[in-house]
Short mmCIF file of C-alpha atoms in Angstrom, two decimals:
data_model
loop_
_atom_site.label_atom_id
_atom_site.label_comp_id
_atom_site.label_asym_id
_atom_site.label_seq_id
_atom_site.Cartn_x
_atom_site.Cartn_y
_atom_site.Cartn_z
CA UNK U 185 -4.79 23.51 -10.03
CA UNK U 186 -3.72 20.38 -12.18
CA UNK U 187 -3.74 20.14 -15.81
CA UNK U 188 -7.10 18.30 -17.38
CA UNK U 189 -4.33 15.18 -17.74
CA UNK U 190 -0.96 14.61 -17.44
CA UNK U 191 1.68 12.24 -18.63
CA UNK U 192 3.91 8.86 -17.65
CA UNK U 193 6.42 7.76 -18.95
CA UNK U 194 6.76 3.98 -18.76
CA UNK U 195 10.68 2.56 -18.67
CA UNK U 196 10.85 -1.41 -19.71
CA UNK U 197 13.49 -2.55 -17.72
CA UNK U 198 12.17 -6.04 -17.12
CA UNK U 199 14.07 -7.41 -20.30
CA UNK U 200 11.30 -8.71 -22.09
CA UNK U 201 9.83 -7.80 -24.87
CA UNK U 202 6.39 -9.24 -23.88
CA UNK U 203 5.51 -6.90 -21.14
CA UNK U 204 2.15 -4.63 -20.71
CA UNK U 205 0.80 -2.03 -18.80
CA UNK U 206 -2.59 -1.76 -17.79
CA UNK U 207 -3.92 1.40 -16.64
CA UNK U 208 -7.79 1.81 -14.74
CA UNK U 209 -9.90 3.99 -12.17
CA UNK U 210 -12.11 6.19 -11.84
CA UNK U 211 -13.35 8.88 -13.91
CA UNK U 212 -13.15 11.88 -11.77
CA UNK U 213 -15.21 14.16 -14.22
CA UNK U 214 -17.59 11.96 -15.01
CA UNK U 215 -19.30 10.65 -11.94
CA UNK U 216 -16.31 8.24 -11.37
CA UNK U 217 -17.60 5.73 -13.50
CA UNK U 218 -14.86 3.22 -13.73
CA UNK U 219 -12.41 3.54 -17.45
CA UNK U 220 -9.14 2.37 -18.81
CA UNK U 221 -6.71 3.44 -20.96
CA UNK U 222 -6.31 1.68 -24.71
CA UNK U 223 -3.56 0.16 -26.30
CA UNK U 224 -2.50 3.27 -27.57
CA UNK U 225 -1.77 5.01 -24.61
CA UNK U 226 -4.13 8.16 -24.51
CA UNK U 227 -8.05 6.99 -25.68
CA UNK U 228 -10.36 6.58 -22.95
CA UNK U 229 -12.56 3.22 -22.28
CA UNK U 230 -15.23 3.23 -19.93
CA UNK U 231 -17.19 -0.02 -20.22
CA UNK U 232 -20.76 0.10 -20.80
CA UNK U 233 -23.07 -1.49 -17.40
CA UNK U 234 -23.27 -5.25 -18.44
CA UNK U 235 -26.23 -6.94 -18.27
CA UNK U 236 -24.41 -10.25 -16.66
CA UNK U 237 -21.60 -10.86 -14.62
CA UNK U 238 -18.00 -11.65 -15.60
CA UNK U 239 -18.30 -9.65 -19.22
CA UNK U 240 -15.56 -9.00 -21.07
CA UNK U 241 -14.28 -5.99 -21.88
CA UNK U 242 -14.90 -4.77 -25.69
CA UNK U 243 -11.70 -2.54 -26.17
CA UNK U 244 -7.59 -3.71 -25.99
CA UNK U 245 -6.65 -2.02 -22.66
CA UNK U 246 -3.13 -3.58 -22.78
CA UNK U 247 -0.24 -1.14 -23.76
CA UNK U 248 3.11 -2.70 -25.13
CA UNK U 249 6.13 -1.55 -23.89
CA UNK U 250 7.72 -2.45 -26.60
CA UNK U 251 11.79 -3.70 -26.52
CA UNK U 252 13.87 -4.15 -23.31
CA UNK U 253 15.14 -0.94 -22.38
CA UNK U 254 12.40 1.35 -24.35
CA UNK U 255 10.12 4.18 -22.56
CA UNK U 256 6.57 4.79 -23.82
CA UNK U 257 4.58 7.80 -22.75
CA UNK U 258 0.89 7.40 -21.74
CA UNK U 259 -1.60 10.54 -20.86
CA UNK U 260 -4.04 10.42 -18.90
CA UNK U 261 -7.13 12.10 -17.54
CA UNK U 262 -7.75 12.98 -13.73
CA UNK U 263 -8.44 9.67 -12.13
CA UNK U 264 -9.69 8.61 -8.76
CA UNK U 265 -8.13 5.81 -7.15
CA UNK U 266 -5.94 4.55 -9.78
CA UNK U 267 -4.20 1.72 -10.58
CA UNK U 268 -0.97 1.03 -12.94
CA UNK U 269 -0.63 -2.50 -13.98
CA UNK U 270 2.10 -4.45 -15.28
CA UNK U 271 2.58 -7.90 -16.63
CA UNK U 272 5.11 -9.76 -18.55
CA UNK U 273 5.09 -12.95 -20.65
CA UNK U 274 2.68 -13.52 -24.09
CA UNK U 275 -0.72 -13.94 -21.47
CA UNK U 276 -2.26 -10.62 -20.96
CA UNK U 277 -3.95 -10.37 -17.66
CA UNK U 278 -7.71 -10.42 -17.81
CA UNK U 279 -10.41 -7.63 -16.52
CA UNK U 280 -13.49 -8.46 -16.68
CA UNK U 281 -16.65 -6.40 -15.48
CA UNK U 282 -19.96 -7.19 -13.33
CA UNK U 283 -23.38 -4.99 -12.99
CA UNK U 284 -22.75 -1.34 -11.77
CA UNK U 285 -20.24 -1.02 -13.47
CA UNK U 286 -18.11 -2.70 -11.57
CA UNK U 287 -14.39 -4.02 -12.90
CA UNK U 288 -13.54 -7.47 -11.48
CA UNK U 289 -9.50 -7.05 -10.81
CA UNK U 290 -6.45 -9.56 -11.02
CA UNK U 291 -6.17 -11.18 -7.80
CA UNK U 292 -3.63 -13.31 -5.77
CA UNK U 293 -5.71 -14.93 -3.54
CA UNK U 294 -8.36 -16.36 -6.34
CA UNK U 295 -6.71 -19.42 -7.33
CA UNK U 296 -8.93 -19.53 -10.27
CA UNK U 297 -8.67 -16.01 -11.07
CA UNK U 298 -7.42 -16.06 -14.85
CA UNK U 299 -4.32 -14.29 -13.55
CA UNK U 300 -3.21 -16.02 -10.82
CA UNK U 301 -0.65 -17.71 -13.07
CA UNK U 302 1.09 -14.91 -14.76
CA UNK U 303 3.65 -12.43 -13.37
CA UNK U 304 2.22 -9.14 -12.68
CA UNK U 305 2.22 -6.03 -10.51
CA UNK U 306 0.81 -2.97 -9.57
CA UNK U 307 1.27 0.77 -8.35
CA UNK U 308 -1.63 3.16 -7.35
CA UNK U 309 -2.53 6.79 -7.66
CA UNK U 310 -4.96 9.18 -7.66
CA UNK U 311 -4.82 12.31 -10.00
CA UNK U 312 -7.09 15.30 -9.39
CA UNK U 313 -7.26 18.78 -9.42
CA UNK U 314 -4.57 19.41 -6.46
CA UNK U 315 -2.21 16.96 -7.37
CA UNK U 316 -0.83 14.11 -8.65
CA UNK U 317 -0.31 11.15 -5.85
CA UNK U 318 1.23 7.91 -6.46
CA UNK U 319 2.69 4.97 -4.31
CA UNK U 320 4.42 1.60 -4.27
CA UNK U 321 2.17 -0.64 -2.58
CA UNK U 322 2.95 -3.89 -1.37
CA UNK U 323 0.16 -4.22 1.21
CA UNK U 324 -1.29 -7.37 -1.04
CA UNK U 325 2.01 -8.63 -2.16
CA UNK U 326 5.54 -8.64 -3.55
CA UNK U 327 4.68 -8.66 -7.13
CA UNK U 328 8.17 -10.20 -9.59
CA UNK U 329 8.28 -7.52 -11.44
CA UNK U 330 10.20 -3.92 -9.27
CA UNK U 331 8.77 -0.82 -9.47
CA UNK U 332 10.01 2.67 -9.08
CA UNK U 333 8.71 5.87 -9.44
CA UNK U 334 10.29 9.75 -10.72
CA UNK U 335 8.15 12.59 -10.44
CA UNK U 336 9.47 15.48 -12.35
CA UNK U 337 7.00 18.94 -11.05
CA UNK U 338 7.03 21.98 -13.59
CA UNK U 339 9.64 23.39 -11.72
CA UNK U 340 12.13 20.91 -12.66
CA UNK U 341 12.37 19.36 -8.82
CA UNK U 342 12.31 15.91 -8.51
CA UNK U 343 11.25 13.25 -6.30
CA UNK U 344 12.02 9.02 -5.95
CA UNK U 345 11.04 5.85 -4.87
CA UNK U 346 13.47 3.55 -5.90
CA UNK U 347 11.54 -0.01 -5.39
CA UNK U 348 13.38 -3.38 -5.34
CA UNK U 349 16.27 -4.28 -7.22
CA UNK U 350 15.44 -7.04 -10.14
CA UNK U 351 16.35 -9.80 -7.71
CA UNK U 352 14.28 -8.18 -4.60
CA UNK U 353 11.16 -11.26 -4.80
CA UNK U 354 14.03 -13.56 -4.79
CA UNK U 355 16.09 -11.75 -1.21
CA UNK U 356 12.26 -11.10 0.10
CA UNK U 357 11.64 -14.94 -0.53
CA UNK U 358 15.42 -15.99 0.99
CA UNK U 359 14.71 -13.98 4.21
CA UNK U 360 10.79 -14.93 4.41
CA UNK U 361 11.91 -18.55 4.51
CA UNK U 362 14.94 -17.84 7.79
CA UNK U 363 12.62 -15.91 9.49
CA UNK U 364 10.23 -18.91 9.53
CA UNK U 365 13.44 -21.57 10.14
CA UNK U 366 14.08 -19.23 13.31
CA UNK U 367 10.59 -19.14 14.89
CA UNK U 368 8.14 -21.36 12.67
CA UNK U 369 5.58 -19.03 12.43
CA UNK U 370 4.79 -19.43 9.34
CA UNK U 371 6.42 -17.39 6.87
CA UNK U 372 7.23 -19.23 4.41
CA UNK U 373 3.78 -20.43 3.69
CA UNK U 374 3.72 -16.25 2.14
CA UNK U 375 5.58 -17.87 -1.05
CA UNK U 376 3.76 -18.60 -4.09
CA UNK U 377 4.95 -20.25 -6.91
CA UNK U 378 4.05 -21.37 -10.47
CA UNK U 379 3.40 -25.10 -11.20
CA UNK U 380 6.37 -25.33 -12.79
CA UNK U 381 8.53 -24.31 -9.63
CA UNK U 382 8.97 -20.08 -10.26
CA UNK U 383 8.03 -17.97 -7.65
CA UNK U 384 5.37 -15.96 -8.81
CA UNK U 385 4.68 -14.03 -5.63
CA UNK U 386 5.65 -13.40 -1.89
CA UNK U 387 2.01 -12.53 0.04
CA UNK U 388 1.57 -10.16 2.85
CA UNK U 389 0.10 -11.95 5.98
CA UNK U 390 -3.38 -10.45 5.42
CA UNK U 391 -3.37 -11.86 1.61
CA UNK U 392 -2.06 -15.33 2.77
CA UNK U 393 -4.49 -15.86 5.66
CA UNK U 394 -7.70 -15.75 2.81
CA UNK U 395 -6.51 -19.68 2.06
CA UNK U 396 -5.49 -20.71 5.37
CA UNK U 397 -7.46 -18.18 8.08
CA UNK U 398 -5.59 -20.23 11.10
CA UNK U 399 -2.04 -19.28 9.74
CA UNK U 400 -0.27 -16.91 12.26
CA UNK U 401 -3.51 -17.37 14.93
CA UNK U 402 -2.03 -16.38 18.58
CA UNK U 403 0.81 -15.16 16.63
CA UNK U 404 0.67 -11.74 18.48
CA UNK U 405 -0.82 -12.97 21.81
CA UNK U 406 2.41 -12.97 24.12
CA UNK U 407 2.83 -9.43 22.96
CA UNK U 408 -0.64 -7.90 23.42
CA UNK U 409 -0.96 -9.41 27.15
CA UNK U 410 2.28 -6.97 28.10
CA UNK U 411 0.99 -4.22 26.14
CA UNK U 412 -2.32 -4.94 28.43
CA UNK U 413 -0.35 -4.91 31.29
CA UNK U 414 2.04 -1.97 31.36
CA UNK U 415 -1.51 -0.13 29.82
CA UNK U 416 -3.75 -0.82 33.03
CA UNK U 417 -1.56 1.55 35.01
CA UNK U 418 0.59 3.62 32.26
CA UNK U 419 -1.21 6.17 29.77
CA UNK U 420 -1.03 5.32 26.00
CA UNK U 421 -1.34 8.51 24.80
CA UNK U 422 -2.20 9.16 21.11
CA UNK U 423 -1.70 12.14 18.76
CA UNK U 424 -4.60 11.59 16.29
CA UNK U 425 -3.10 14.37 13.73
CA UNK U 426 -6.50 15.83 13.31
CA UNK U 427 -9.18 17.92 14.92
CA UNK U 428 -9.29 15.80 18.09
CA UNK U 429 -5.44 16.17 18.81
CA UNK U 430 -3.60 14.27 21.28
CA UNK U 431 -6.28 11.54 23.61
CA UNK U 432 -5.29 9.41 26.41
CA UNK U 433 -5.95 5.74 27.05
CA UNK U 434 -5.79 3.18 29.88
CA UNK U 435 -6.65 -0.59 29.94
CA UNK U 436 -10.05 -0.78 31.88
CA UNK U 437 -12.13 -3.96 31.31
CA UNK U 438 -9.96 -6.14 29.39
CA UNK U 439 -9.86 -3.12 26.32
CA UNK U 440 -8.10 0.01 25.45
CA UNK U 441 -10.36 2.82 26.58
CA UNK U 442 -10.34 6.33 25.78
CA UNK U 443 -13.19 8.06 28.21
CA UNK U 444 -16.37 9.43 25.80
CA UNK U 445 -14.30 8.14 22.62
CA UNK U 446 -14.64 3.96 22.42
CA UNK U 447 -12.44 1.32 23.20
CA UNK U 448 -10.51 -1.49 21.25
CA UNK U 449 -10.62 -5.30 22.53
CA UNK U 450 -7.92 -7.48 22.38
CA UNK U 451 -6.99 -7.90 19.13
CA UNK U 452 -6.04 -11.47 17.20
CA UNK U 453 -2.97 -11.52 14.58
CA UNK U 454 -5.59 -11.19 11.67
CA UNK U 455 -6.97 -7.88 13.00
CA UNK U 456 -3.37 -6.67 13.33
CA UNK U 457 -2.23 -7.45 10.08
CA UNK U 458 -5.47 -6.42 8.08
CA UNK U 459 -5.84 -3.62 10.56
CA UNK U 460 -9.50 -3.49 9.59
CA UNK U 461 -11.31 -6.75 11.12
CA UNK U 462 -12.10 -6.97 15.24
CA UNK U 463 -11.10 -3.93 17.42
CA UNK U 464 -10.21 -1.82 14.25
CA UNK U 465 -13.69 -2.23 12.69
CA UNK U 466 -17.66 -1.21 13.29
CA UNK U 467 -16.89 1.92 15.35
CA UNK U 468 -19.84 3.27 16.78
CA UNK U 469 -21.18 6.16 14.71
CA UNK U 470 -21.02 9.27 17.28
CA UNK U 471 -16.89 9.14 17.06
CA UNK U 472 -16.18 6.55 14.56
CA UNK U 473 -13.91 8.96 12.73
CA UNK U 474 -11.90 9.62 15.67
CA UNK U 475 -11.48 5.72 16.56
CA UNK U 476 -10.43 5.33 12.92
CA UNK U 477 -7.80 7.79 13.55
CA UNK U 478 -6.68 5.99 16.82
CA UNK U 479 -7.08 2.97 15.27
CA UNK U 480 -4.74 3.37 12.93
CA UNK U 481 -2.23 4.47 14.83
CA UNK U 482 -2.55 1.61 17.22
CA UNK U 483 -2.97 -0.67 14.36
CA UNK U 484 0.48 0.74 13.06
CA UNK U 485 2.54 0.23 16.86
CA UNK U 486 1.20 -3.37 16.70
CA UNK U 487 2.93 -3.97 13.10
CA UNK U 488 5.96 -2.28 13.77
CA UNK U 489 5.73 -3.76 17.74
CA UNK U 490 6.64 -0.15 18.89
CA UNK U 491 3.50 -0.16 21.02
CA UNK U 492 5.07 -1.36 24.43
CA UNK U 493 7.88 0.59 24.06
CA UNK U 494 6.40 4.21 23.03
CA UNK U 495 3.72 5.32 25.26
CA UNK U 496 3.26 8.32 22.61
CA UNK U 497 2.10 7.00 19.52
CA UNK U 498 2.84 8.44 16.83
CA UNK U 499 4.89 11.14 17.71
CA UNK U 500 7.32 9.31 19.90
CA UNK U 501 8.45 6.77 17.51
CA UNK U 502 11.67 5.93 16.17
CA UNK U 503 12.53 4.53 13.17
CA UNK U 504 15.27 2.52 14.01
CA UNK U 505 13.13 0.32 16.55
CA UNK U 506 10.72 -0.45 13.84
CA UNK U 507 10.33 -4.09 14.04
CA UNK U 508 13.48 -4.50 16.57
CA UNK U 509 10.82 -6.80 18.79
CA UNK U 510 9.70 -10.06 17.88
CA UNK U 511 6.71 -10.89 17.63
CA UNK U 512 6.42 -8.34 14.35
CA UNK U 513 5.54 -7.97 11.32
CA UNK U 514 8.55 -9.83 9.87
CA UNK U 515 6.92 -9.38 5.99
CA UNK U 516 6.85 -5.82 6.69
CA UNK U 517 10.52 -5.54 8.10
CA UNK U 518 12.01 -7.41 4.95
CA UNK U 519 9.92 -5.36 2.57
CA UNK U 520 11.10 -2.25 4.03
CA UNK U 521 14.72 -3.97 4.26
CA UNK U 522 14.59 -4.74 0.69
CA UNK U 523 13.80 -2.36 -0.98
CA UNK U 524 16.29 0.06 -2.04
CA UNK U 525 15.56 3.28 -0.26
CA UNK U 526 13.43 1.13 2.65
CA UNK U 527 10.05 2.56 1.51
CA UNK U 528 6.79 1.00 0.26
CA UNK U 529 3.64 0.49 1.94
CA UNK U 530 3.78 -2.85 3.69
CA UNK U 531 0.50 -2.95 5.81
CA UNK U 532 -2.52 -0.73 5.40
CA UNK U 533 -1.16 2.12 8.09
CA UNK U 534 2.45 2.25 6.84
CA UNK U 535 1.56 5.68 6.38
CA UNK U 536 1.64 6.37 9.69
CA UNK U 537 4.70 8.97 10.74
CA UNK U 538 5.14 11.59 13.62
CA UNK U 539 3.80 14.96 13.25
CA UNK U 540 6.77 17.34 11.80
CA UNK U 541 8.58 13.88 10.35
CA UNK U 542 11.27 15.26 8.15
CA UNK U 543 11.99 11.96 6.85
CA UNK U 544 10.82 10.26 3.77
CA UNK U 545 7.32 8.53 4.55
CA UNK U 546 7.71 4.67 4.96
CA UNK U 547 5.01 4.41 2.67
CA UNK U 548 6.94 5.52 -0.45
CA UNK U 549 5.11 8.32 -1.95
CA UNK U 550 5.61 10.81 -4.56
CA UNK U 551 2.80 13.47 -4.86
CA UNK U 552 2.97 17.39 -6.23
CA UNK U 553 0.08 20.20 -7.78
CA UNK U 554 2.54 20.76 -10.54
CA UNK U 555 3.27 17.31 -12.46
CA UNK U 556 5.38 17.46 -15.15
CA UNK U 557 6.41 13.91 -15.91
CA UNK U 558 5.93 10.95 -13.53
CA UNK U 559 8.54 8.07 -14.58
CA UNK U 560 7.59 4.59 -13.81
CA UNK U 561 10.48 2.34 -14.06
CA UNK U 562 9.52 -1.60 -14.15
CA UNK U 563 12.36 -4.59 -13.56
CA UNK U 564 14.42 -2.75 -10.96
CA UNK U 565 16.69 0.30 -12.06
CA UNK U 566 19.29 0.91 -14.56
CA UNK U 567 21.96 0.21 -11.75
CA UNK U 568 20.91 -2.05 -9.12
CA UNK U 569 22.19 -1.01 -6.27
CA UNK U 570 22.09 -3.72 -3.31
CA UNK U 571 19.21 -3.18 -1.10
CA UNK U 572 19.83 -1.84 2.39
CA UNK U 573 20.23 -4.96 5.15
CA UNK U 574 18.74 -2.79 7.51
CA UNK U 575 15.71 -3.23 9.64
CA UNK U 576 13.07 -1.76 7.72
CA UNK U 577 13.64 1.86 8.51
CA UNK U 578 13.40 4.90 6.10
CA UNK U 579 16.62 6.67 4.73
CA UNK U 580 16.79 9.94 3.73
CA UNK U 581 16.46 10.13 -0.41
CA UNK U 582 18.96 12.70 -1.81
CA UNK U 583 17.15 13.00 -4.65
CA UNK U 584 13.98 15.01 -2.29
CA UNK U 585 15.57 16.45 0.35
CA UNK U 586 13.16 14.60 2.66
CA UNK U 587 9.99 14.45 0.61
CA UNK U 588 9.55 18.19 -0.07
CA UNK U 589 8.11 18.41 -3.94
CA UNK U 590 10.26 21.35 -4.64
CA UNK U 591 13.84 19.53 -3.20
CA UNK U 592 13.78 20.76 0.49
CA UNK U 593 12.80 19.19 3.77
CA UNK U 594 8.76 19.46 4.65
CA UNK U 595 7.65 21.85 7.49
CA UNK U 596 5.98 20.55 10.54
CA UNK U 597 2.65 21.30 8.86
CA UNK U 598 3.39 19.96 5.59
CA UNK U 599 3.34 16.07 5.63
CA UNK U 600 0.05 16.54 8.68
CA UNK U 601 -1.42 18.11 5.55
CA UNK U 602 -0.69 15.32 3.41
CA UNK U 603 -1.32 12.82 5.75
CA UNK U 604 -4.86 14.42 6.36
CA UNK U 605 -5.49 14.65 2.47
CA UNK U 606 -4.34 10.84 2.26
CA UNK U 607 -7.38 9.93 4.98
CA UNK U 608 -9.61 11.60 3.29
CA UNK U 609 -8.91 10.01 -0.60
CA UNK U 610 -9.25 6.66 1.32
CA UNK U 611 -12.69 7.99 2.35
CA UNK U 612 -13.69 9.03 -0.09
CA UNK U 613 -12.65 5.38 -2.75
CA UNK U 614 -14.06 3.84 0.49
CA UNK U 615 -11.26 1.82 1.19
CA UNK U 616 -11.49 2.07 4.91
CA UNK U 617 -8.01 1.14 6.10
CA UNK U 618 -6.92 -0.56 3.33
CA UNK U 619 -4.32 1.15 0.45
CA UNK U 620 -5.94 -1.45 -1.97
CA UNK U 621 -8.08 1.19 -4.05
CA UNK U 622 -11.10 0.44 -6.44
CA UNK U 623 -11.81 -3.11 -5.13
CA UNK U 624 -15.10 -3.77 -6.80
CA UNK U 625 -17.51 -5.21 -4.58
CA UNK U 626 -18.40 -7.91 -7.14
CA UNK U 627 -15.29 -9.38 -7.43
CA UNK U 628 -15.09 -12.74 -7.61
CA UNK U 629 -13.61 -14.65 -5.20
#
C-alpha cells in the first residue's frame, strides 16, 4: 500500500524563468471531487459547485518553477486521473469550472479557449493506494515544451522516459511537413502556430480533424479493402489479454465477425485514429467489454498498419514493422521516432503490446507501489541526446531493464497485469478509449 501522498520533483529545464506547473484531478478520498494543488506546492483546492458556468477559480493554482535550471518539490495526495501541467511565458493558463463540479481544461482545438495562444503541455497520472502511474501522452498533441519522467521506488530502483529533446516540436514539425510533400495527405495541416509565426503545437490526426472533419477522409480506404480481403478466407485471430483469451474472426457480410461476440464495420480514417467513433463504439451490452478489448487491439493494427501482415494480433507483432506500410499513422511513427527512447502514447491504444513483451511499453510509462520520488524534467534533458531516426519502435531503456520497477525484465504475467489494471483506471475516469483523463463533460468547445 501507497503512502497517503507522495512527492515530485519538478526540474526547469525550459530556460525561462516564467514557467508554471499546474497540477489537478481527482480526489480519490473524497468522492473524487475534482482539486488542485496551490502555488505553494502542497495545499489542497477543491473548488466549491458554481452556481454558473465558466467561474473562475478562487485560489492561485499556478506553481513557479522558479530560475532556469532549478527543481521544486510538490506533494501530493492520492489522485485519480491526474494531470501535470506546464506552461511558459508571463500568461498563466486559465481553468475555469462549470456546475458539478466540473473543471473546464486548456484545449487545442478551442480556438477561443483562453489558452490556445500560450505554450503549454501536459503529462498524466493516477496515484492510489497500489501505485503510482504516470505517462507521456501525446495522443492530443506535441506540446513545445519536452517532458520526461524518473521514478525513484523506496528501494532505490529506477525507471525513465526520456521525452523529446528541446528541439523535438521543431524535427516532429520538419518530418510532418515531408511526409505530406511525399503523399499529400495532409500532414502538415497538424501544425499550429502563433499569429506571430511560432509553432505552438503539432496535433495528432484525431485533434486536427475537430476543425476540418474531411481532413484525411478515405485516407485508410485502400488499406482496409485488403485487410477485407485476405480476412474473408484467413482467420484474424485475437488475444484479448483477459478472461475471454484468444477469439477468432472472419470477414462475413462486409464486417469483422467474431461468432456470439459482435462484429466491426468498415471503418473510416476518423474511427481509426480516434479509435472510439464507428466500429470501435456503441457495443452492444451482452459483450461490450469483450469488443472493447478486441477493439482495441484492432484499433491498434490499423495505426501501426500491422493488421494485414499479422494474422495474430497482439501477440504476433513486431516492433520493427510498426508503421513500415503506408497508409499509417505517419504522426504516430515520427512521435515514436522522435522521441528519445521511441516511447509516448501516440494514439489512444499505444498501449497495446504482446502478452510476455519484455520490452519497454510504446506508451512510455513509469508506474511502482513503492514511490519514492517521481522526477519530472520539462525543456528536454540536461544532455540532449539526438533522437533515434528510427521507425517508431521501442528500445530497450538501460536505466529499467525492460520496465521492471525494481531494474529487471517483467515476467510474462507482469505487464498482462498492468495492462489489465490500465483498462480498468480508464473505466473507471470513464475515458473509454481515450488516454485523455478528466475531460469534463462541460467543457467548452
Amino acid at each position: 500500500m501507497t503512502n497517503p501522498t507522495t512527492d515530485i520533483a519538478i526540474v526547469n529545464n525550459t530556460g525561462s524563468t516564467e514557467a508554471y506547473v499546474y497540477i489537478n484531478g481527482l480526489d480519490i478520498n473524497n468522492n473524487n471531487t475534482p482539486l488542485f494543488i496551490q502555488s505553494d506546492g502542497k495545499t489542497v483546492y477543491r473548488p466549491a459547485n458554481p452556481s454558473a458556468t465558466q467561474t473562475a477559480l478562487t485560489e492561485d493554482i499556478a506553481i513557479p518553477l522558479g530560475a532556469a535550471g532549478a527543481t521544486t518539490t510538490v506533494t501530493i495526495p492520492q489522485i485519480a486521473g491526474g494531470r501535470i501541467w506546464f506552461s511558459t511565458g508571463s500568461t498563466k493558463l486559465t481553468f475555469l469550472v462549470n456546475p458539478g463540479p466540473a473543471i473546464v481544461e486548456p484545449s487545442v482545438t478551442n480556438t477561443a479557449d483562453p489558452n490556445y495562444n500560450i505554450d503549454w503541455g501536459f503529462a498524466e497520472f493516477t496515484y492510489n493506494t497500489e501505485q503510482l502511474f504516470v505517462n507521456i501522452s501525446y495522443v492530443d498533441f506535441v506540446p513545445p515544451i519536452p517532458v520526461a519522467l524518473q521514478l525513484v521506488n523506496t528501494s532505490g530502483a529506477t525507471q525513465t522516459v526520456q521525452g523529446m529533446p528541446a528541439n523535438g516540436l521543431a524535427t516532429v514539425v520538419d518530418q510532418l511537413t515531408q511526409q505530406n510533400a511525399s503523399d499529400g495527405a495532409g500532414w502538415d495541416q497538424l501544425i499550429v502556430k502563433a499569429s506571430d509565426g511560432h509553432v505552438l503545437r503539432a496535433l495528432s490526426p484525431n485533434s486536427a480533424r475537430v476543425a476540418n472533419s474531411s481532413l484525411f477522409n478515405g485516407y485508410f480506404d485502400s488499406y482496409i479493402d485488403q485487410v477485407w480481403t485476405k480476412y474473408t478466407s484467413t482467420d484474424l485471430t485475437v488475444d484479448t489479454q483477459a478472461s475471454w483469451g484468444t477469439v477468432t474472426g472472419r470477414v462475413q457480410n462486409d464486417a469483422i465477425t467474431f461468432a456470439n461476440v459482435g462484429s466491426f464495420a468498415r471503418p473510416s480514417a476518423g474511427d481509426i485514429f480516434s479509435c472510439s467513433t464507428g466500429p470501435f463504439a456503441n457495443y452492444p451490452s451482452a459483450t461490450a467489454d469483450e469488443m472493447g478489448a478486441l477493439g482495441a487491439r484492432i484499433a491498434a493494427a490499423f495505426n501501426r498498419s500491422t493488421l494485414l501482415s499479422d494474422a495474430q494480433q497482439p501477440d504476433g507483432e513486431v516492433v520493427s514493422n510498426y508503421y513500415a506500410t503506408s497508409p499509417t499513422n505517419h504522426y504516430a511513427r515520427i512521435v515514436h521516432a522522435t522521441n528519445i527512447d521511441n516511447r509516448g502514447y501516440a494514439f489512444p491504444y499505444d498501449d497495446v503490446v504482446p502478452s510476455g513483451s519484455t520490452q519497454p511499453d510504446p506508451a512510455g510509462t513509469v508506474f511502482d507501489g513503492s514511490p519514492k520520488l517521481l522526477t519530472v524534467t520539462l525543456g528536454g534533458p540536461a544532455s540532449n541526446a539526438p533522437a533515434n531516426p528510427g521507425n517508431g519502435g521501442v528500445v530497450k531503456d538501460p536505466a529499467t531493464g525492460g520496465g521492471g520497477s525494481d531494474g529487471s525484465t517483467p515476467t510474462t504475467g507482469f505487464w498482462d497485469k498492468v495492462k489489465s489494471w490500465f483498462g480498468s483506471l480508464k473505466k473507471f475516469l470513464h475515458i473509454g478509449t481515450s488516454t485523455s483523463t478528466l475531460k469534463a463533460k462541460a467543457k467548452s468547445k
